[in-house]
Amino acid sequence: MGIRIGVIALQGNIEEHVQAAERVLAERDGGEVIPIKHGGIVPSCDALIIPGGESTTIGWLMEREGIASEIKAVAEVKDIPILGTCAGLILLAKHGQIERTKQPLLGLMDVHMKRNAFGRQRESFEALLDVPVLNGDKFPAVFIRAPAITSAEKNVQVLASLDGYIVAARQKNLLALAFHPELTKDMRFHHYFVDMIRYDSDFHPA
Amino acid sequence: MQKGGVIMDVTNADQARVAENAGAVAVMALHAVPADIRKSGGVARMADPQIISEIMDAVTIPVMAKVRIGHFVEAEILEALGVDMIDESEVLTAADETYHIDKVGFTVPFVCGARDLGEALRRINEGAAMIRTKGEAGTGDVKEAVRHMKKIMGSIRGLKGMNEEEQMKVSRELEAPFELVKETAEMQRLPVVNFAAGGIATPADAAMMMRLGADGIFVGSGIFKAEHPDKMAKAIVEAVNNYDKPEVLAEVSKGLGGQMKGLDIHTLSENEMLQTRGW
């Protein structure tokens, strides 16, 4: 049976993620990508992507649509891989600036995050990141009003850093990226993520 | 990253927080909402940078602000202030009746209004990163936004199947660059995001604009001219996410209290129309 990747489709960079995920699956053994706007679909997915957008909007709609509780359940019980990019990173985090916006986070990763860590829109930029887990060249990363991880517990694997911030991290089945891998042609992070579903015996014993 | 979201007009930090908590993807900082700008008359200009800064400090979501059409110095001021997007807007009084701002030289992205495909592509050619329908701001009357969205979408559908010779003819008729006409024909959508704006006042209005193909919604006076802005703001955000689900729209539309009173645009004279500003 093919892999089923769900993309949380409430607001933001949805199409780009859907297309990127479809492209990666097509380069492998196939599978399907499903946009998720409402409750009831998350439990049937083998992996989830939480795209970039506005974290306050996505967070509120995830609560309202009953998606947040479903994600927490599958993340903790079934250990399915979840990729959070940009706003998705904010939503995965357990700590950081929560009081100010009163915004509900999923609170799954043992990290502290900072919104707009690199500045506002005009400070958006591209950078070549050194990512040892991706073999080969540096990874071209697009940062748009990007958040970052300011500190992480020991159980979190730091995959890439920039200007003293952690910008890519993994904790078991959770992958958080401060930038937008769906906006570049380099698909290595998406492949790395799909690898987490199928070939990671640590998380999915055969 | 505003796609699929609602952008709300606000005039102070408190309103900005209400918008953020309701799930707005951005706020538009103004000195007065369009309905009040319309009422007060006179020359409408960029908002006080002090107010814009206070709004920027109050929320984590992006903050946009408006400049007069063609007023490149107001735009430079907003860029220096650090706003996240500039709206070169017909809601303010135009500063140049021939040219829009050359937006390519700015690092901050711009949104511009359009009534038809030609206007949209001219703005994109000048560097606009987002297009919105003009509608008729400050009226709470959605019919002009509907007219503009249908016209743009219809023109895009009309490009389907045309060869280059025919696209060239359309390019001349629309007074829009051939390359952009060609790209739009191939993509079967505008090359940038296309939001609906101008007269959207209820969850049903917002949902209808999404059904017509909008990538997201601007709500101006509709929220803070409503009796309960907080409820109205949340209901419109939910309506945009559930635009194709009438049963959900029925729920979110219940008990919202008084809506913006509004103004039928047929009661306006030609020189009271804001949408005719811009070329």
Short mmCIF file of C-alpha atoms in Angstrom, two decimals:
data_model
loop_
_atom_site.label_atom_id
_atom_site.label_comp_id
_atom_site.label_asym_id
_atom_site.label_seq_id
_atom_site.Cartn_x
_atom_site.Cartn_y
_atom_site.Cartn_z
CA MET A 1 0.00 0.00 0.00
CA GLY A 2 1.25 3.48 -0.86
CA ILE A 3 2.20 6.14 1.62
CA ARG A 4 -0.41 8.75 2.52
CA ILE A 5 0.94 12.17 3.43
CA GLY A 6 -1.49 14.72 4.87
CA VAL A 7 -0.81 18.43 4.41
CA ILE A 8 -2.58 20.68 6.91
CA ALA A 9 -4.42 22.95 4.47
CA LEU A 10 -5.89 25.68 6.65
CA GLN A 11 -3.81 28.62 5.51
CA GLY A 12 -0.44 29.40 3.93
CA ASN A 13 1.93 27.61 1.58
CA ILE A 14 -0.30 24.64 0.93
CA GLU A 15 -0.10 24.05 -2.81
CA GLU A 16 3.68 24.29 -2.81
CA HIS A 17 3.93 21.63 -0.10
CA VAL A 18 1.40 19.38 -1.80
CA GLN A 19 3.31 19.62 -5.07
CA ALA A 20 6.68 19.08 -3.39
CA ALA A 21 5.39 16.02 -1.55
CA GLU A 22 3.81 14.63 -4.74
CA ARG A 23 7.06 15.15 -6.61
CA VAL A 24 9.05 13.30 -3.95
CA LEU A 25 6.59 10.41 -3.83
CA ALA A 26 6.62 10.17 -7.62
CA GLU A 27 10.42 9.87 -7.54
CA ARG A 28 10.04 6.96 -5.15
CA ASP A 29 7.38 4.24 -4.89
CA GLY A 30 4.37 6.51 -5.24
CA GLY A 31 1.68 7.33 -2.72
CA GLU A 32 -0.87 10.06 -2.20
CA VAL A 33 -0.92 13.55 -0.75
CA ILE A 34 -4.10 14.80 0.92
CA PRO A 35 -4.88 18.39 1.91
CA ILE A 36 -6.50 18.46 5.37
CA LYS A 37 -8.99 21.21 6.15
CA HIS A 38 -11.19 19.38 8.64
CA GLY A 39 -11.11 16.79 11.38
CA GLY A 40 -11.26 13.05 10.69
CA ILE A 41 -8.47 12.66 8.12
CA VAL A 42 -5.34 12.95 10.26
CA PRO A 43 -5.64 9.46 11.81
CA SER A 44 -5.48 7.82 8.36
CA CYS A 45 -2.18 9.49 7.37
CA ASP A 46 1.30 7.97 7.50
CA ALA A 47 2.95 11.38 7.80
CA LEU A 48 1.87 15.00 8.22
CA ILE A 49 3.18 18.31 6.96
CA ILE A 50 2.34 21.57 8.72
CA PRO A 51 3.16 24.31 6.21
CA GLY A 52 4.29 27.88 6.60
CA GLY A 53 1.73 30.64 6.93
CA GLU A 54 0.61 32.58 9.96
CA SER A 55 0.99 30.41 13.04
CA THR A 56 -1.69 32.28 14.99
CA THR A 57 -4.23 31.68 12.21
CA ILE A 58 -3.29 28.04 11.60
CA GLY A 59 -3.18 27.34 15.35
CA TRP A 60 -6.60 28.80 15.97
CA LEU A 61 -8.20 27.01 13.01
CA MET A 62 -6.57 23.70 13.99
CA GLU A 63 -8.22 23.96 17.40
CA ARG A 64 -11.53 25.02 15.90
CA GLU A 65 -11.60 22.20 13.35
CA GLY A 66 -10.54 19.54 15.85
CA ILE A 67 -7.31 18.88 13.96
CA ALA A 68 -4.98 19.89 16.81
CA SER A 69 -6.14 17.13 19.17
CA GLU A 70 -5.90 14.57 16.37
CA ILE A 71 -2.33 15.60 15.59
CA LYS A 72 -1.33 15.39 19.25
CA ALA A 73 -2.84 11.92 19.41
CA VAL A 74 -1.11 10.53 16.32
CA ALA A 75 2.19 12.18 17.22
CA GLU A 76 2.27 10.66 20.64
CA VAL A 77 0.57 7.33 20.13
CA LYS A 78 1.45 6.34 16.58
CA ASP A 79 4.72 8.26 16.36
CA ILE A 80 4.03 9.22 12.74
CA PRO A 81 6.52 11.66 11.22
CA ILE A 82 5.46 15.31 11.26
CA LEU A 83 7.24 18.01 9.31
CA GLY A 84 6.69 21.60 10.44
CA THR A 85 8.10 24.40 8.31
CA CYS A 86 8.22 28.05 9.40
CA ALA A 87 4.83 28.52 11.13
CA GLY A 88 4.77 24.73 11.44
CA LEU A 89 7.94 24.90 13.55
CA ILE A 90 6.24 27.40 15.86
CA LEU A 91 3.25 25.11 16.27
CA LEU A 92 5.41 22.05 17.05
CA ALA A 93 7.31 23.84 19.82
CA LYS A 94 6.53 23.43 23.52
CA HIS A 95 7.87 26.80 24.63
CA GLY A 96 8.25 30.41 23.63
CA GLN A 97 6.19 33.63 23.50
CA ILE A 98 2.99 31.78 24.25
CA GLU A 99 1.67 34.20 26.87
CA ARG A 100 1.77 37.15 24.54
CA THR A 101 -0.41 35.81 21.77
CA LYS A 102 -2.43 33.41 23.96
CA GLN A 103 -2.07 31.16 20.98
CA PRO A 104 -2.51 27.42 21.32
CA LEU A 105 0.56 25.48 20.16
CA LEU A 106 0.67 21.74 19.61
CA GLY A 107 3.53 21.61 22.13
CA LEU A 108 5.20 18.43 20.91
CA MET A 109 8.90 19.30 20.65
CA ASP A 110 11.15 20.09 23.59
CA VAL A 111 12.38 23.37 22.17
CA HIS A 112 12.04 27.09 22.79
CA MET A 113 11.06 29.01 19.69
CA LYS A 114 11.18 32.67 18.79
CA ARG A 115 8.83 34.20 16.23
CA ASN A 116 10.28 36.47 13.54
CA ALA A 117 13.75 35.68 14.90
CA PHE A 118 15.51 37.16 11.89
CA GLY A 119 13.35 40.27 11.56
CA ARG A 120 10.41 41.39 9.50
CA GLN A 121 9.48 40.89 5.85
CA ARG A 122 12.23 43.12 4.44
CA GLU A 123 14.81 41.06 6.36
CA SER A 124 13.73 37.87 4.57
CA PHE A 125 16.69 36.15 2.91
CA GLU A 126 18.19 33.04 1.38
CA ALA A 127 21.13 31.19 2.88
CA LEU A 128 23.17 28.11 2.10
CA LEU A 129 23.00 25.81 5.10
CA ASP A 130 25.45 23.18 6.17
CA VAL A 131 23.26 20.15 6.89
CA PRO A 132 25.39 17.08 7.67
CA VAL A 133 22.44 14.63 7.54
CA LEU A 134 21.79 15.62 3.92
CA ASN A 135 24.70 14.30 1.95
CA GLY A 136 26.34 16.54 -0.61
CA ASP A 137 26.14 20.27 -1.18
CA LYS A 138 24.86 22.91 1.18
CA PHE A 139 21.08 23.30 1.28
CA PRO A 140 19.54 26.49 -0.19
CA ALA A 141 17.13 27.73 2.46
CA VAL A 142 14.55 30.49 2.02
CA PHE A 143 13.76 32.37 5.24
CA ILE A 144 10.60 34.53 5.23
CA ARG A 145 9.82 36.29 8.51
CA ALA A 146 11.26 33.09 9.85
CA PRO A 147 11.09 31.81 13.39
CA ALA A 148 13.99 29.93 15.00
CA ILE A 149 14.73 27.59 17.86
CA THR A 150 16.63 29.37 20.62
CA SER A 151 17.32 26.31 22.76
CA ALA A 152 16.57 22.61 22.72
CA GLU A 153 16.62 19.71 25.18
CA LYS A 154 19.19 16.94 24.82
CA ASN A 155 16.75 14.61 23.08
CA VAL A 156 16.58 17.01 20.13
CA GLN A 157 19.03 16.50 17.29
CA VAL A 158 20.25 19.77 15.80
CA LEU A 159 20.43 19.41 12.01
CA ALA A 160 21.44 22.95 11.06
CA SER A 161 22.20 26.28 12.70
CA LEU A 162 22.49 29.86 11.51
CA ASP A 163 23.54 33.04 13.33
CA GLY A 164 23.43 31.29 16.68
CA TYR A 165 19.93 29.93 16.15
CA ILE A 166 18.85 26.36 15.46
CA VAL A 167 17.01 26.37 12.13
CA ALA A 168 16.54 22.64 11.52
CA ALA A 169 15.97 20.06 14.23
CA ARG A 170 14.64 16.58 14.77
CA GLN A 171 13.15 14.92 17.81
CA LYS A 172 12.28 11.30 17.08
CA ASN A 173 9.42 11.53 14.58
CA LEU A 174 9.25 15.33 14.54
CA LEU A 175 11.13 17.46 12.02
CA ALA A 176 11.11 21.25 12.40
CA LEU A 177 12.52 23.61 9.78
CA ALA A 178 12.56 27.40 10.14
CA PHE A 179 12.76 27.87 6.37
CA HIS A 180 10.76 26.79 3.31
CA PRO A 181 12.12 23.65 1.61
CA GLU A 182 8.99 23.58 -0.59
CA LEU A 183 10.05 26.81 -2.32
CA THR A 184 13.33 25.45 -3.69
CA LYS A 185 14.04 22.76 -6.26
CA ASP A 186 16.28 20.89 -3.83
CA MET A 187 14.10 18.04 -2.56
CA ARG A 188 16.56 16.47 -0.14
CA PHE A 189 14.71 17.55 3.01
CA HIS A 190 11.46 16.14 1.68
CA HIS A 191 13.22 12.87 0.86
CA TYR A 192 14.77 12.85 4.32
CA PHE A 193 11.26 13.30 5.74
CA VAL A 194 9.75 10.49 3.66
CA ASP A 195 12.67 8.29 4.72
CA MET A 196 11.49 8.83 8.28
CA ILE A 197 8.26 7.02 7.38
CA ARG A 198 9.56 3.98 5.68
CA TYR A 199 13.11 3.19 6.48
CA ASP A 200 13.59 4.42 9.98
CA SER A 201 13.57 1.22 11.96
CA ASP A 202 14.13 3.20 15.16
CA PHE A 203 10.67 4.66 14.93
CA HIS A 204 8.77 2.10 12.92
CA PRO A 205 9.96 -1.38 13.81
CA ALA A 206 9.07 -3.74 11.00
CA MET B 1 2.32 33.61 3.31
CA GLN B 2 -1.10 35.23 3.54
CA LYS B 3 -2.73 32.77 1.16
CA GLY B 4 -6.05 31.40 2.37
CA GLY B 5 -6.33 34.01 5.08
CA VAL B 6 -8.12 37.18 6.12
CA ILE B 7 -6.38 40.56 6.32
CA MET B 8 -8.13 43.08 8.54
CA ASP B 9 -8.08 46.90 8.63
CA VAL B 10 -7.18 48.27 12.07
CA THR B 11 -6.63 51.78 13.37
CA ASN B 12 -4.86 51.12 16.69
CA ALA B 13 -2.96 48.50 18.71
CA ASP B 14 -6.07 47.24 20.54
CA GLN B 15 -7.88 46.54 17.30
CA ALA B 16 -4.75 44.83 15.95
CA ARG B 17 -4.75 42.46 18.95
CA VAL B 18 -8.44 41.67 18.39
CA ALA B 19 -7.64 40.86 14.76
CA GLU B 20 -4.65 38.68 15.69
CA ASN B 21 -6.63 36.72 18.29
CA ALA B 22 -9.40 36.17 15.76
CA GLY B 23 -6.94 34.52 13.37
CA ALA B 24 -6.15 37.33 10.91
CA VAL B 25 -3.10 36.56 8.71
CA ALA B 26 -2.12 40.23 8.69
CA VAL B 27 -3.45 43.62 9.65
CA MET B 28 -3.67 46.77 7.56
CA ALA B 29 -2.72 49.79 9.65
CA LEU B 30 -4.80 52.88 8.86
CA HIS B 31 -5.62 56.20 10.50
CA ALA B 32 -9.32 55.55 9.79
CA VAL B 33 -11.26 52.67 8.23
CA PRO B 34 -12.42 53.32 4.64
CA ALA B 35 -16.03 54.00 5.70
CA ASP B 36 -14.79 56.88 7.88
CA ILE B 37 -12.34 58.08 5.23
CA ARG B 38 -15.27 58.23 2.84
CA LYS B 39 -17.40 60.13 5.34
CA SER B 40 -14.78 62.68 6.37
CA GLY B 41 -13.73 63.57 2.81
CA GLY B 42 -10.67 65.72 2.13
CA VAL B 43 -7.28 64.37 1.13
CA ALA B 44 -6.57 60.92 2.58
CA ARG B 45 -2.87 60.15 3.18
CA MET B 46 -0.52 57.56 4.67
CA ALA B 47 -1.26 56.89 8.36
CA ASP B 48 0.83 58.44 11.14
CA PRO B 49 4.02 56.33 11.46
CA GLN B 50 3.58 56.52 15.23
CA ILE B 51 0.29 54.56 14.99
CA ILE B 52 1.82 52.11 12.53
CA SER B 53 4.79 51.50 14.87
CA GLU B 54 2.47 50.91 17.84
CA ILE B 55 0.54 48.36 15.79
CA MET B 56 3.77 46.66 14.70
CA ASP B 57 4.81 46.36 18.35
CA ALA B 58 1.42 44.97 19.39
CA VAL B 59 1.22 41.88 17.17
CA THR B 60 3.42 39.11 15.75
CA ILE B 61 1.49 38.82 12.47
CA PRO B 62 2.56 40.93 9.47
CA VAL B 63 1.58 44.59 9.41
CA MET B 64 0.66 46.29 6.14
CA ALA B 65 0.03 49.97 5.55
CA LYS B 66 -1.33 52.09 2.72
CA VAL B 67 0.34 54.74 0.60
CA ARG B 68 -1.21 57.04 -1.98
CA ILE B 69 -1.00 55.86 -5.60
CA GLY B 70 2.28 57.11 -7.05
CA HIS B 71 3.60 58.43 -3.73
CA PHE B 72 7.00 56.75 -3.73
CA VAL B 73 8.27 58.73 -0.75
CA GLU B 74 5.42 57.57 1.48
CA ALA B 75 6.44 54.08 0.35
CA GLU B 76 10.09 54.72 1.26
CA ILE B 77 8.97 55.92 4.69
CA LEU B 78 6.93 52.77 5.28
CA GLU B 79 9.83 50.63 4.10
CA ALA B 80 12.17 52.44 6.51
CA LEU B 81 9.62 51.86 9.26
CA GLY B 82 9.78 48.13 8.52
CA VAL B 83 6.17 47.38 7.54
CA ASP B 84 5.78 43.94 5.99
CA MET B 85 3.79 44.97 2.93
CA ILE B 86 2.71 48.22 1.32
CA ASP B 87 -0.73 48.72 -0.22
CA GLU B 88 -0.60 51.29 -3.00
CA SER B 89 -4.24 52.11 -2.53
CA GLU B 90 -7.10 53.89 -4.22
CA VAL B 91 -8.66 54.32 -0.77
CA LEU B 92 -6.22 57.19 -0.28
CA THR B 93 -6.13 60.23 -2.55
CA ALA B 94 -3.83 59.64 -5.53
CA ALA B 95 -0.54 61.55 -5.57
CA ASP B 96 0.14 60.92 -9.26
CA GLU B 97 -2.60 60.69 -11.86
CA THR B 98 -0.36 59.16 -14.54
CA TYR B 99 2.06 56.76 -12.91
CA HIS B 100 1.98 54.20 -10.15
CA ILE B 101 5.04 53.64 -7.96
CA ASP B 102 7.92 51.78 -9.62
CA LYS B 103 7.81 48.95 -7.14
CA VAL B 104 10.69 46.86 -8.48
CA GLY B 105 13.29 48.93 -6.62
CA PHE B 106 11.77 48.22 -3.18
CA THR B 107 12.63 45.24 -0.98
CA VAL B 108 9.26 45.40 0.80
CA PRO B 109 6.51 43.70 -1.23
CA PHE B 110 3.50 45.62 -2.56
CA VAL B 111 -0.18 44.84 -2.99
CA CYS B 112 -2.22 46.81 -5.52
CA GLY B 113 -5.88 46.97 -6.48
CA ALA B 114 -7.25 45.98 -9.88
CA ARG B 115 -10.61 45.99 -11.60
CA ASP B 116 -9.65 43.86 -14.59
CA LEU B 117 -6.86 41.64 -15.92
CA GLY B 118 -5.06 44.45 -17.71
CA GLU B 119 -4.84 46.56 -14.58
CA ALA B 120 -3.68 43.53 -12.55
CA LEU B 121 -0.91 42.67 -15.03
CA ARG B 122 0.26 46.29 -15.27
CA ARG B 123 0.64 46.37 -11.50
CA ILE B 124 2.49 43.02 -11.50
CA ASN B 125 4.78 44.38 -14.21
CA GLU B 126 5.57 47.34 -11.94
CA GLY B 127 6.55 44.85 -9.22
CA ALA B 128 3.37 44.15 -7.23
CA ALA B 129 3.65 40.85 -5.33
CA MET B 130 -0.05 40.61 -4.59
CA ILE B 131 -3.19 41.78 -6.34
CA ARG B 132 -6.57 42.49 -4.77
CA THR B 133 -9.82 43.47 -6.37
CA LYS B 134 -10.63 47.11 -5.81
CA GLY B 135 -14.30 46.61 -5.10
CA GLU B 136 -15.74 49.79 -3.63
CA ALA B 137 -14.06 50.30 -0.27
CA GLY B 138 -15.94 51.58 2.75
CA THR B 139 -19.40 50.76 1.42
CA GLY B 140 -20.07 47.28 2.79
CA ASP B 141 -21.56 46.66 -0.67
CA VAL B 142 -19.86 43.63 -2.21
CA LYS B 143 -21.12 43.95 -5.79
CA GLU B 144 -18.09 45.77 -7.17
CA ALA B 145 -15.68 43.20 -5.71
CA VAL B 146 -17.81 40.50 -7.35
CA ARG B 147 -17.74 42.39 -10.64
CA HIS B 148 -13.95 42.81 -10.55
CA MET B 149 -13.21 39.23 -9.52
CA LYS B 150 -15.52 37.76 -12.18
CA LYS B 151 -14.03 40.01 -14.81
CA ILE B 152 -10.44 39.01 -13.94
CA MET B 153 -11.26 35.29 -13.72
CA GLY B 154 -13.31 35.41 -16.92
CA SER B 155 -10.47 37.07 -18.82
CA ILE B 156 -8.03 34.43 -17.57
CA ARG B 157 -10.35 31.64 -18.74
CA GLY B 158 -10.66 33.44 -22.06
CA LEU B 159 -6.89 33.07 -22.61
CA LYS B 160 -7.14 29.29 -22.59
CA GLY B 161 -6.19 27.68 -25.86
CA MET B 162 -5.03 30.92 -27.51
CA ASN B 163 -1.93 30.82 -29.66
CA GLU B 164 0.83 33.43 -29.32
CA GLU B 165 -0.59 35.60 -32.07
CA GLU B 166 -3.90 35.80 -30.26
CA GLN B 167 -2.20 36.36 -26.91
CA MET B 168 -0.30 39.25 -28.49
CA LYS B 169 -3.57 40.82 -29.56
CA VAL B 170 -4.97 40.45 -26.03
CA SER B 171 -1.77 41.97 -24.66
CA ARG B 172 -2.34 45.07 -26.80
CA GLU B 173 -6.01 45.29 -25.86
CA LEU B 174 -5.30 44.90 -22.15
CA GLU B 175 -2.31 47.27 -22.32
CA ALA B 176 -0.37 44.58 -20.46
CA PRO B 177 3.05 43.02 -21.23
CA PHE B 178 2.91 40.02 -23.56
CA GLU B 179 5.14 37.87 -21.29
CA LEU B 180 2.71 38.27 -18.39
CA VAL B 181 -0.31 37.54 -20.60
CA LYS B 182 1.44 34.37 -21.80
CA GLU B 183 2.36 33.31 -18.26
CA THR B 184 -1.21 33.92 -17.04
CA ALA B 185 -2.61 31.92 -19.96
CA GLU B 186 -0.33 28.98 -19.17
CA MET B 187 -0.86 29.04 -15.40
CA GLN B 188 -4.59 29.77 -15.75
CA ARG B 189 -4.27 32.14 -12.80
CA LEU B 190 -2.53 35.41 -12.00
CA PRO B 191 1.22 34.97 -11.53
CA VAL B 192 0.83 36.36 -7.97
CA VAL B 193 -1.81 35.81 -5.27
CA ASN B 194 -5.15 37.44 -5.94
CA PHE B 195 -7.22 38.55 -2.95
CA ALA B 196 -10.72 40.00 -2.81
CA ALA B 197 -11.27 43.42 -1.29
CA GLY B 198 -13.71 46.29 -1.20
CA GLY B 199 -17.15 46.02 0.38
CA ILE B 200 -16.80 42.62 2.06
CA ALA B 201 -18.79 42.87 5.30
CA THR B 202 -20.08 39.42 6.33
CA PRO B 203 -18.93 35.78 6.52
CA ALA B 204 -21.18 35.06 3.53
CA ASP B 205 -19.55 37.84 1.50
CA ALA B 206 -16.10 36.45 2.29
CA ALA B 207 -17.14 32.89 1.41
CA MET B 208 -18.68 34.03 -1.87
CA MET B 209 -15.44 35.77 -2.90
CA MET B 210 -13.50 32.57 -2.12
CA ARG B 211 -15.96 30.61 -4.25
CA LEU B 212 -15.30 33.04 -7.09
CA GLY B 213 -11.62 32.14 -6.92
CA ALA B 214 -10.03 34.59 -4.47
CA ASP B 215 -6.84 33.39 -2.73
CA GLY B 216 -7.84 35.26 0.43
CA ILE B 217 -9.81 38.22 1.73
CA PHE B 218 -9.30 41.80 2.89
CA VAL B 219 -11.95 43.11 5.26
CA GLY B 220 -11.89 46.84 5.78
CA SER B 221 -14.70 48.55 7.63
CA GLY B 222 -16.75 45.33 7.94
CA ILE B 223 -15.16 44.26 11.21
CA PHE B 224 -14.65 47.35 13.34
CA LYS B 225 -17.89 48.95 12.10
CA ALA B 226 -19.79 45.85 13.25
CA GLU B 227 -21.46 45.75 16.66
CA HIS B 228 -19.18 42.93 17.90
CA PRO B 229 -15.87 43.17 16.02
CA ASP B 230 -14.35 40.17 17.79
CA LYS B 231 -17.22 37.83 16.86
CA MET B 232 -17.41 39.17 13.32
CA ALA B 233 -13.64 38.78 12.82
CA LYS B 234 -13.63 35.18 14.00
CA ALA B 235 -16.71 34.32 11.95
CA ILE B 236 -15.12 35.69 8.76
CA VAL B 237 -11.90 33.71 9.38
CA GLU B 238 -13.94 30.54 9.82
CA ALA B 239 -16.05 31.33 6.78
CA VAL B 240 -12.93 31.60 4.61
CA ASN B 241 -11.76 28.17 5.76
CA ASN B 242 -15.22 26.65 5.20
CA TYR B 243 -16.29 28.65 2.18
CA ASP B 244 -17.69 25.60 0.39
CA LYS B 245 -19.67 24.31 3.39
CA PRO B 246 -23.04 26.12 3.67
CA GLU B 247 -23.94 24.26 6.87
CA VAL B 248 -20.80 25.58 8.60
CA LEU B 249 -21.41 29.05 7.17
CA ALA B 250 -24.91 28.93 8.66
CA GLU B 251 -23.44 28.20 12.09
CA VAL B 252 -20.74 30.86 12.01
CA SER B 253 -23.20 33.47 10.73
CA LYS B 254 -25.52 33.08 13.72
CA GLY B 255 -25.94 35.83 16.30
CA LEU B 256 -23.17 38.13 15.15
CA GLY B 257 -25.12 41.26 16.12
CA GLY B 258 -25.31 44.43 14.09
CA GLN B 259 -23.40 44.50 10.82
CA MET B 260 -21.80 47.49 9.20
CA LYS B 261 -24.64 49.65 7.94
CA GLY B 262 -23.21 50.15 4.50
CA LEU B 263 -23.97 52.20 1.48
CA ASP B 264 -25.48 50.99 -1.79
CA ILE B 265 -22.96 52.10 -4.38
CA HIS B 266 -25.76 53.23 -6.71
CA THR B 267 -26.29 56.13 -4.30
CA LEU B 268 -22.74 57.31 -4.96
CA SER B 269 -21.89 59.79 -7.66
CA GLU B 270 -19.04 59.13 -10.07
CA ASN B 271 -16.62 61.38 -8.18
CA GLU B 272 -17.37 59.64 -4.89
CA MET B 273 -16.14 56.31 -6.31
CA LEU B 274 -12.73 55.22 -5.06
CA GLN B 275 -12.22 52.41 -7.57
CA THR B 276 -11.72 54.78 -10.49
CA ARG B 277 -8.49 56.03 -8.89
CA GLY B 278 -5.57 54.23 -10.54
CA TRP B 279 -4.89 53.48 -14.18
#
